[in-house]
Amino acid sequence: MANRTLSNLRGVATAAGELAPYALPQEFLDFRDTIRQIAQERVAPRAAEIDEKAEYPQDLRELFAEHDLFGLPFDEEYGGTGTGALMLNIAIEEVAKACASTALMLMIQELGTLPIKLFGSDELRQRFLPRCATGEWSPAFALSEPDAGSDPGGMRTRAVRDGDEWVIEGTKNWITNLGVADFYICFAVTDPDAGHSQGISAFVVEADRPGFSVGKLEHKMGIRGSPTGQPIFDGCRIPAENLIGNEGEGFKVAMGTLDRSRLGVAAQAVGIAQGATDYAAAYAKERRQFGKPIAAFQGIQFKLADMESKTAAARELLYRAASKVDAGEADMGKYSSMAKLVASDTAMWVTTEAVQVLGGYGYVNEYPVERMMRDAKITQIYEGTNEIQRLVIARTL
């Protein structure tokens, strides 16, 4: 069913960008329903175990590849669906309702390939994008470091040209897909005197390159089914053609990527919020106190009404921002920051309320809302903290 629906999606993205902000083409709605069915039937039953065991869901990765979900970030010429940012983020939202860790597989498939897609040479695009579109390869985006998170000026990783090769030395931190990725987009200082806006370059580093190794894996509060940690580049040699764009353009590559990819975090947050709202509403209809369902009490009704309303508002902003990315509008960066900010704050608030609706049951892992609350927190932090998003937005005013 999924592949049949997907075949009808190809070429729809341009038309979707021309629609009114709140309209979705029928093909998108059909595919959303297919993804929703996959998430409910195959992802949701695995979510608690993935979280408990901190297990990367390889079985679900293979399922997504079988249904062509990894083709969503890519144009048709590279074997993708060509359906654009809006459809991709609808898919992320649907998966995140069931399991935020699993949704991250779709998010990183875009984040780790956007630098190549937007700035890479034709040779790099042909070498990497088709194998990512099928799900055969998985990427990682290695920007942050132990002493350089929000401030790229603190970056210590260095890359030095040596004949036809670059030699990279340094350690990254908080990198999603560590040990799973087939290649890493690594940002390194190539001109220490030029400042971060012109002194950083971006490279593709395949995981089997000599000098690359997998360092410490983090033990995290949430999204425990996605490995995060430190890739190490110890005199790692790569060919000159693995440079993305021109030397010194790494900061531009990173910012151009994040302007688009942070929508995935917003979509993940909306999915978490909707999943928590749906579960809390269903629970409130079944849980009885004082002889009636707690959904009959106005105090609970108002909580659920606010949860649903705030989530719906975040979704509208997300879809609007995604439509701007698809249309290439100049203010897409501002809108993606606003969507990420609003959606992540909403997810944190909604999941906290969901725990409150369930009371003591919300606080134990027998019920999913405590996992959703833990998963929601990271959406306020990664791909630019919400404090950084407020700076980005304020500078446009």
Coordinates of C-alpha atoms in Angstrom, one line a residue:
M1 CA 0.0 0.0 0.0
A2 CA 2.8 2.5 1.0
N3 CA 4.7 2.0 -2.2
R4 CA 1.6 2.4 -4.4
T5 CA 0.7 5.6 -2.6
L6 CA 4.3 6.8 -2.8
S7 CA 4.4 6.4 -6.6
N8 CA 1.6 8.9 -6.9
L9 CA 3.5 11.4 -4.7
R10 CA 6.4 12.0 -7.1
G11 CA 6.4 15.5 -8.5
V12 CA 3.8 16.9 -6.1
A13 CA 6.1 19.1 -4.0
T14 CA 6.1 22.1 -6.3
A15 CA 2.3 22.1 -6.5
A16 CA 2.1 21.8 -2.7
G17 CA 4.2 24.9 -2.3
E18 CA 1.7 26.9 -4.4
L19 CA -1.3 25.9 -2.3
A20 CA -2.9 28.0 0.4
P21 CA -0.9 27.6 3.7
Y22 CA -3.5 25.3 5.3
A23 CA -4.2 23.0 2.3
L24 CA -2.6 19.6 1.8
P25 CA -2.8 17.8 -1.5
Q26 CA -4.8 14.5 -1.3
E27 CA -1.7 12.5 -2.1
F28 CA 0.0 13.9 1.0
L29 CA -3.0 13.0 3.1
D30 CA -3.1 9.5 1.7
F31 CA 0.6 8.9 2.4
R32 CA 0.2 10.4 5.9
D33 CA -2.5 7.8 6.6
T34 CA -0.2 5.0 5.4
I35 CA 2.7 6.2 7.6
R36 CA 0.2 6.6 10.6
Q37 CA -0.8 3.0 10.1
I38 CA 2.8 1.8 10.0
A39 CA 3.6 3.9 13.2
Q40 CA 0.6 2.6 15.1
E41 CA 1.0 -1.1 14.1
R42 CA 4.7 -1.5 13.9
V43 CA 6.5 1.4 15.8
A44 CA 4.3 1.9 18.8
P45 CA 4.5 -1.7 20.1
R46 CA 8.3 -1.4 20.1
A47 CA 8.6 2.1 21.6
A48 CA 8.8 1.1 25.3
E49 CA 11.4 -1.6 24.7
I50 CA 13.5 0.7 22.5
D51 CA 13.6 3.2 25.3
E52 CA 14.2 0.7 28.1
K53 CA 17.1 -1.1 26.3
A54 CA 18.5 2.0 24.7
E55 CA 18.4 0.0 21.5
Y56 CA 18.8 1.3 18.0
P57 CA 15.7 -0.1 16.1
Q58 CA 17.4 -1.7 13.1
D59 CA 14.2 -3.7 12.4
L60 CA 12.3 -0.4 12.0
R61 CA 15.0 1.1 9.9
E62 CA 14.6 -1.8 7.5
L63 CA 10.9 -1.4 7.6
F64 CA 11.2 2.3 6.7
A65 CA 13.6 1.5 3.8
E66 CA 11.1 -1.1 2.5
H67 CA 8.4 1.5 2.4
D68 CA 10.6 4.1 0.8
L69 CA 10.4 6.5 3.7
F70 CA 14.1 7.4 3.5
G71 CA 13.4 8.7 0.0
L72 CA 11.4 11.6 1.5
P73 CA 14.3 14.1 1.9
F74 CA 15.6 13.6 -1.7
D75 CA 14.8 14.7 -5.2
E76 CA 13.7 12.3 -7.8
E77 CA 17.0 12.4 -9.7
Y78 CA 18.7 10.8 -6.7
G79 CA 16.0 8.2 -6.2
G80 CA 13.9 10.1 -3.7
T81 CA 10.2 11.1 -3.8
G82 CA 10.8 14.7 -4.7
T83 CA 7.9 15.7 -2.3
G84 CA 9.7 18.3 -0.3
A85 CA 10.0 19.5 3.3
L86 CA 6.3 19.5 4.1
M87 CA 5.7 15.8 3.4
L88 CA 8.9 14.8 5.1
N89 CA 7.9 16.7 8.3
I90 CA 4.4 15.2 8.2
A91 CA 6.0 11.8 8.2
I92 CA 8.3 12.7 11.1
E93 CA 5.3 13.9 13.1
E94 CA 3.4 10.7 12.6
V95 CA 6.3 8.5 13.6
A96 CA 7.1 10.7 16.6
K97 CA 3.6 10.2 18.0
A98 CA 4.6 6.6 18.5
C99 CA 8.3 6.9 19.2
A100 CA 10.5 9.9 19.1
S101 CA 13.7 7.9 18.9
T102 CA 12.5 6.2 15.7
A103 CA 11.4 9.5 14.2
L104 CA 15.0 10.7 14.6
M105 CA 16.0 8.2 11.9
L106 CA 14.1 10.3 9.4
M107 CA 15.3 13.5 10.8
I108 CA 19.0 12.6 10.6
Q109 CA 18.6 11.3 7.1
E110 CA 17.8 14.8 6.1
L111 CA 20.2 16.7 8.5
G112 CA 23.2 14.6 7.5
T113 CA 22.6 14.9 3.7
L114 CA 21.4 18.5 3.3
P115 CA 25.0 19.8 3.3
I116 CA 25.8 17.6 0.2
K117 CA 22.4 18.3 -1.4
L118 CA 22.7 22.1 -1.0
F119 CA 26.4 22.7 -1.3
G120 CA 28.1 19.6 -2.5
S121 CA 29.6 18.9 -5.9
D122 CA 27.7 16.8 -8.5
E123 CA 30.2 14.0 -7.8
L124 CA 29.5 14.1 -4.0
R125 CA 25.7 14.1 -4.7
Q126 CA 25.9 11.2 -7.1
R127 CA 28.1 9.2 -4.7
F128 CA 26.1 9.6 -1.5
L129 CA 22.5 10.8 -2.1
P130 CA 21.1 7.8 -4.0
R131 CA 22.3 5.3 -1.4
C132 CA 20.8 7.4 1.4
A133 CA 17.5 7.7 -0.5
T134 CA 17.2 3.9 -0.5
G135 CA 18.1 3.7 3.2
E136 CA 21.2 1.7 2.4
W137 CA 23.4 4.4 4.0
S138 CA 22.8 6.6 7.0
P139 CA 24.6 9.9 7.7
A140 CA 25.6 11.9 10.7
F141 CA 26.1 15.7 11.2
A142 CA 29.2 16.5 13.3
L143 CA 29.2 20.1 14.2
S144 CA 29.2 20.4 18.0
E145 CA 32.2 19.8 20.2
P146 CA 32.8 19.5 23.9
D147 CA 33.7 23.2 24.1
A148 CA 31.7 24.4 21.1
G149 CA 28.0 24.0 21.1
S150 CA 26.1 27.2 20.4
D151 CA 29.3 29.0 19.7
P152 CA 31.1 27.6 16.5
G153 CA 33.9 30.1 17.2
G154 CA 35.1 27.7 19.9
M155 CA 35.7 24.9 17.4
R156 CA 39.0 23.1 17.9
T157 CA 38.8 20.4 15.3
R158 CA 41.4 21.2 12.6
A159 CA 41.8 20.2 8.9
V160 CA 45.1 20.7 7.1
R161 CA 45.6 20.2 3.3
D162 CA 48.3 17.7 2.5
G163 CA 48.7 17.3 -1.3
D164 CA 45.5 15.7 -2.6
E165 CA 44.2 15.0 0.9
W166 CA 42.9 16.7 3.9
V167 CA 44.0 15.5 7.4
I168 CA 41.4 16.0 10.2
E169 CA 42.3 16.1 13.9
G170 CA 39.7 16.6 16.7
T171 CA 36.8 15.3 18.6
K172 CA 33.1 16.1 18.2
N173 CA 30.3 15.8 20.8
W174 CA 26.6 15.1 21.0
I175 CA 26.5 13.5 17.5
T176 CA 23.4 11.6 16.6
N177 CA 23.9 8.2 14.8
L178 CA 27.3 7.7 16.3
G179 CA 28.5 4.2 15.4
V180 CA 25.5 3.7 13.1
A181 CA 26.3 6.3 10.4
D182 CA 28.2 5.3 7.2
F183 CA 29.6 8.8 6.9
Y184 CA 29.9 12.0 8.9
I185 CA 29.6 15.6 7.8
C186 CA 32.5 17.0 9.8
F187 CA 33.1 20.7 10.3
A188 CA 36.7 21.7 11.0
V189 CA 38.8 24.9 11.2
T190 CA 41.0 25.3 8.0
D191 CA 42.1 28.9 8.6
P192 CA 42.4 29.8 12.3
D193 CA 43.0 33.5 11.6
A194 CA 39.9 34.0 9.5
G195 CA 37.2 33.7 12.2
H196 CA 34.3 31.3 12.3
S197 CA 32.4 32.9 9.4
Q198 CA 35.3 32.2 6.9
G199 CA 37.7 29.9 8.7
I200 CA 35.6 26.7 8.9
S201 CA 35.2 24.1 6.2
A202 CA 32.9 21.1 5.8
F203 CA 33.9 17.6 4.8
V204 CA 32.4 14.2 4.2
V205 CA 34.2 11.6 6.2
E206 CA 33.4 7.9 5.5
A207 CA 33.2 5.8 8.7
D208 CA 35.8 3.4 7.3
R209 CA 38.5 6.0 6.8
P210 CA 41.7 5.3 8.8
G211 CA 42.0 7.6 11.7
F212 CA 38.2 7.7 12.4
S213 CA 36.9 6.0 15.5
V214 CA 33.8 5.8 17.7
G215 CA 34.3 7.4 21.1
K216 CA 32.1 7.6 24.2
L217 CA 28.4 7.0 23.9
E218 CA 26.1 9.1 26.1
H219 CA 23.5 7.8 28.5
K220 CA 20.6 10.1 27.9
M221 CA 17.4 11.2 29.6
G222 CA 15.4 10.7 26.4
I223 CA 15.5 9.5 22.8
R224 CA 17.4 6.6 24.2
G225 CA 17.0 4.5 21.0
S226 CA 19.2 6.8 19.1
P227 CA 23.0 6.6 19.8
T228 CA 24.7 9.9 20.6
G229 CA 28.3 10.5 21.4
Q230 CA 31.8 11.5 20.4
P231 CA 33.3 10.7 16.9
I232 CA 37.0 11.0 17.0
F233 CA 39.2 12.1 14.1
D234 CA 42.8 11.2 14.8
G235 CA 44.9 12.2 11.8
C236 CA 41.9 11.1 9.6
R237 CA 42.8 11.4 5.9
I238 CA 40.2 12.0 3.3
P239 CA 40.5 12.9 -0.4
A240 CA 40.3 16.6 -1.5
E241 CA 37.1 16.0 -3.4
N242 CA 35.4 15.2 0.0
L243 CA 35.4 19.0 0.7
I244 CA 31.8 20.3 0.6
G245 CA 31.5 23.6 -1.3
N246 CA 34.6 25.8 -1.1
E247 CA 37.2 26.0 1.6
G248 CA 36.1 28.5 4.3
E249 CA 32.4 28.0 3.6
G250 CA 31.7 25.6 6.4
F251 CA 29.7 28.1 8.5
K252 CA 27.5 28.9 5.6
V253 CA 27.0 25.2 5.0
A254 CA 26.0 24.7 8.6
M255 CA 23.6 27.6 8.8
G256 CA 22.0 26.8 5.5
T257 CA 21.5 23.3 6.6
L258 CA 20.0 24.1 10.0
D259 CA 17.6 26.7 8.6
R260 CA 15.9 23.7 7.0
S261 CA 16.6 20.8 9.2
R262 CA 15.4 22.3 12.5
L263 CA 11.9 21.8 11.1
G264 CA 12.4 18.1 11.8
V265 CA 12.8 18.9 15.4
A266 CA 9.6 20.9 15.3
A267 CA 7.8 18.0 13.6
Q268 CA 9.2 15.6 16.2
A269 CA 8.0 17.9 19.0
V270 CA 4.5 18.2 17.4
G271 CA 4.3 14.4 17.2
I272 CA 5.3 14.0 20.8
A273 CA 2.7 16.5 21.9
Q274 CA 0.0 15.0 19.9
G275 CA 0.8 11.5 21.0
A276 CA 0.7 12.6 24.7
T277 CA -2.5 14.5 24.2
D278 CA -4.2 11.5 22.5
Y279 CA -3.1 9.1 25.2
A280 CA -4.1 11.4 28.1
A281 CA -7.6 12.0 26.5
A282 CA -8.2 8.3 26.1
Y283 CA -7.0 7.6 29.6
A284 CA -9.3 10.3 31.0
K285 CA -12.3 8.6 29.5
E286 CA -11.4 5.3 31.2
R287 CA -10.1 6.4 34.5
R288 CA -12.8 6.7 37.1
Q289 CA -12.8 8.7 40.3
F290 CA -15.8 9.6 42.5
G291 CA -18.0 7.4 40.4
K292 CA -17.4 9.0 37.0
P293 CA -14.6 9.2 34.4
I294 CA -12.1 11.9 35.2
A295 CA -12.8 13.4 31.7
A296 CA -16.1 14.5 33.2
F297 CA -14.4 16.9 35.5
Q298 CA -13.9 20.4 34.2
G299 CA -10.3 20.6 35.6
I300 CA -9.3 17.7 33.3
Q301 CA -11.4 18.9 30.4
F302 CA -9.6 22.3 30.4
K303 CA -6.2 20.7 30.5
L304 CA -7.0 18.5 27.5
A305 CA -8.5 21.4 25.6
D306 CA -5.4 23.5 26.1
M307 CA -3.1 20.6 25.2
E308 CA -5.0 20.0 21.9
S309 CA -5.2 23.7 21.1
K310 CA -1.5 24.4 21.7
T311 CA -0.5 21.4 19.6
A312 CA -2.7 22.4 16.8
A313 CA -1.2 25.9 16.8
A314 CA 2.3 24.5 16.7
R315 CA 1.4 22.3 13.8
E316 CA 0.1 25.2 11.7
L317 CA 3.3 27.1 12.3
L318 CA 5.4 24.0 11.3
Y319 CA 3.4 23.4 8.1
R320 CA 3.7 27.1 7.2
A321 CA 7.4 27.1 7.8
A322 CA 7.8 23.9 5.7
S323 CA 5.8 25.4 2.9
K324 CA 8.2 28.4 2.9
V325 CA 11.2 26.0 2.6
D326 CA 9.6 24.3 -0.3
A327 CA 8.9 27.6 -2.0
G328 CA 12.4 29.0 -1.2
E329 CA 11.0 32.1 0.5
A330 CA 13.6 34.5 1.9
D331 CA 12.2 34.3 5.5
M332 CA 12.2 30.6 5.8
G333 CA 15.0 30.7 8.4
K334 CA 13.0 32.9 10.7
Y335 CA 10.0 30.7 10.3
S336 CA 11.9 27.5 10.9
S337 CA 13.3 29.0 14.1
M338 CA 9.8 30.1 15.2
A339 CA 8.4 26.6 14.5
K340 CA 11.2 24.9 16.4
L341 CA 10.8 27.3 19.3
V342 CA 7.0 27.1 19.6
A343 CA 6.7 23.4 18.9
S344 CA 9.4 22.3 21.4
D345 CA 8.1 24.5 24.2
T346 CA 4.6 23.1 23.5
A347 CA 5.8 19.5 23.6
M348 CA 7.5 20.1 27.0
W349 CA 4.4 21.8 28.4
V350 CA 1.9 19.3 26.9
T351 CA 3.8 16.2 28.1
T352 CA 4.1 17.6 31.6
E353 CA 0.3 18.1 31.6
A354 CA -0.2 14.6 30.3
V355 CA 1.8 13.2 33.2
Q356 CA -0.5 15.3 35.5
V357 CA -3.6 14.0 33.9
L358 CA -2.5 10.4 34.6
G359 CA -1.4 11.3 38.1
G360 CA 0.7 8.6 39.8
Y361 CA 0.3 6.4 36.7
G362 CA 1.9 9.1 34.6
Y363 CA 5.1 8.9 36.7
V364 CA 5.8 5.3 36.0
N365 CA 7.1 3.7 32.9
E366 CA 4.2 1.3 32.5
Y367 CA 2.5 4.2 30.8
P368 CA 4.1 6.1 27.9
V369 CA 3.7 9.7 28.9
E370 CA 6.7 9.7 31.2
R371 CA 8.8 8.6 28.2
M372 CA 7.2 11.3 26.0
M373 CA 8.1 13.9 28.7
R374 CA 11.7 12.8 28.7
D375 CA 11.8 12.7 24.9
A376 CA 10.3 16.2 24.7
K377 CA 13.1 17.9 26.6
I378 CA 15.7 17.4 24.0
T379 CA 13.6 19.2 21.4
Q380 CA 14.3 22.4 23.3
I381 CA 18.0 21.8 23.1
Y382 CA 19.4 20.2 19.9
E383 CA 19.8 21.8 16.5
G384 CA 20.1 25.2 18.3
T385 CA 18.8 25.7 21.8
N386 CA 15.6 27.7 22.2
E387 CA 17.6 30.6 23.5
I388 CA 19.6 30.6 20.2
Q389 CA 16.3 30.4 18.3
R390 CA 15.0 33.5 20.1
L391 CA 18.2 35.3 19.1
V392 CA 17.8 34.3 15.4
I393 CA 14.2 35.5 15.4
A394 CA 14.9 38.7 17.2
R395 CA 17.6 39.7 14.7
T396 CA 15.0 39.6 11.9
L397 CA 12.8 42.2 13.6

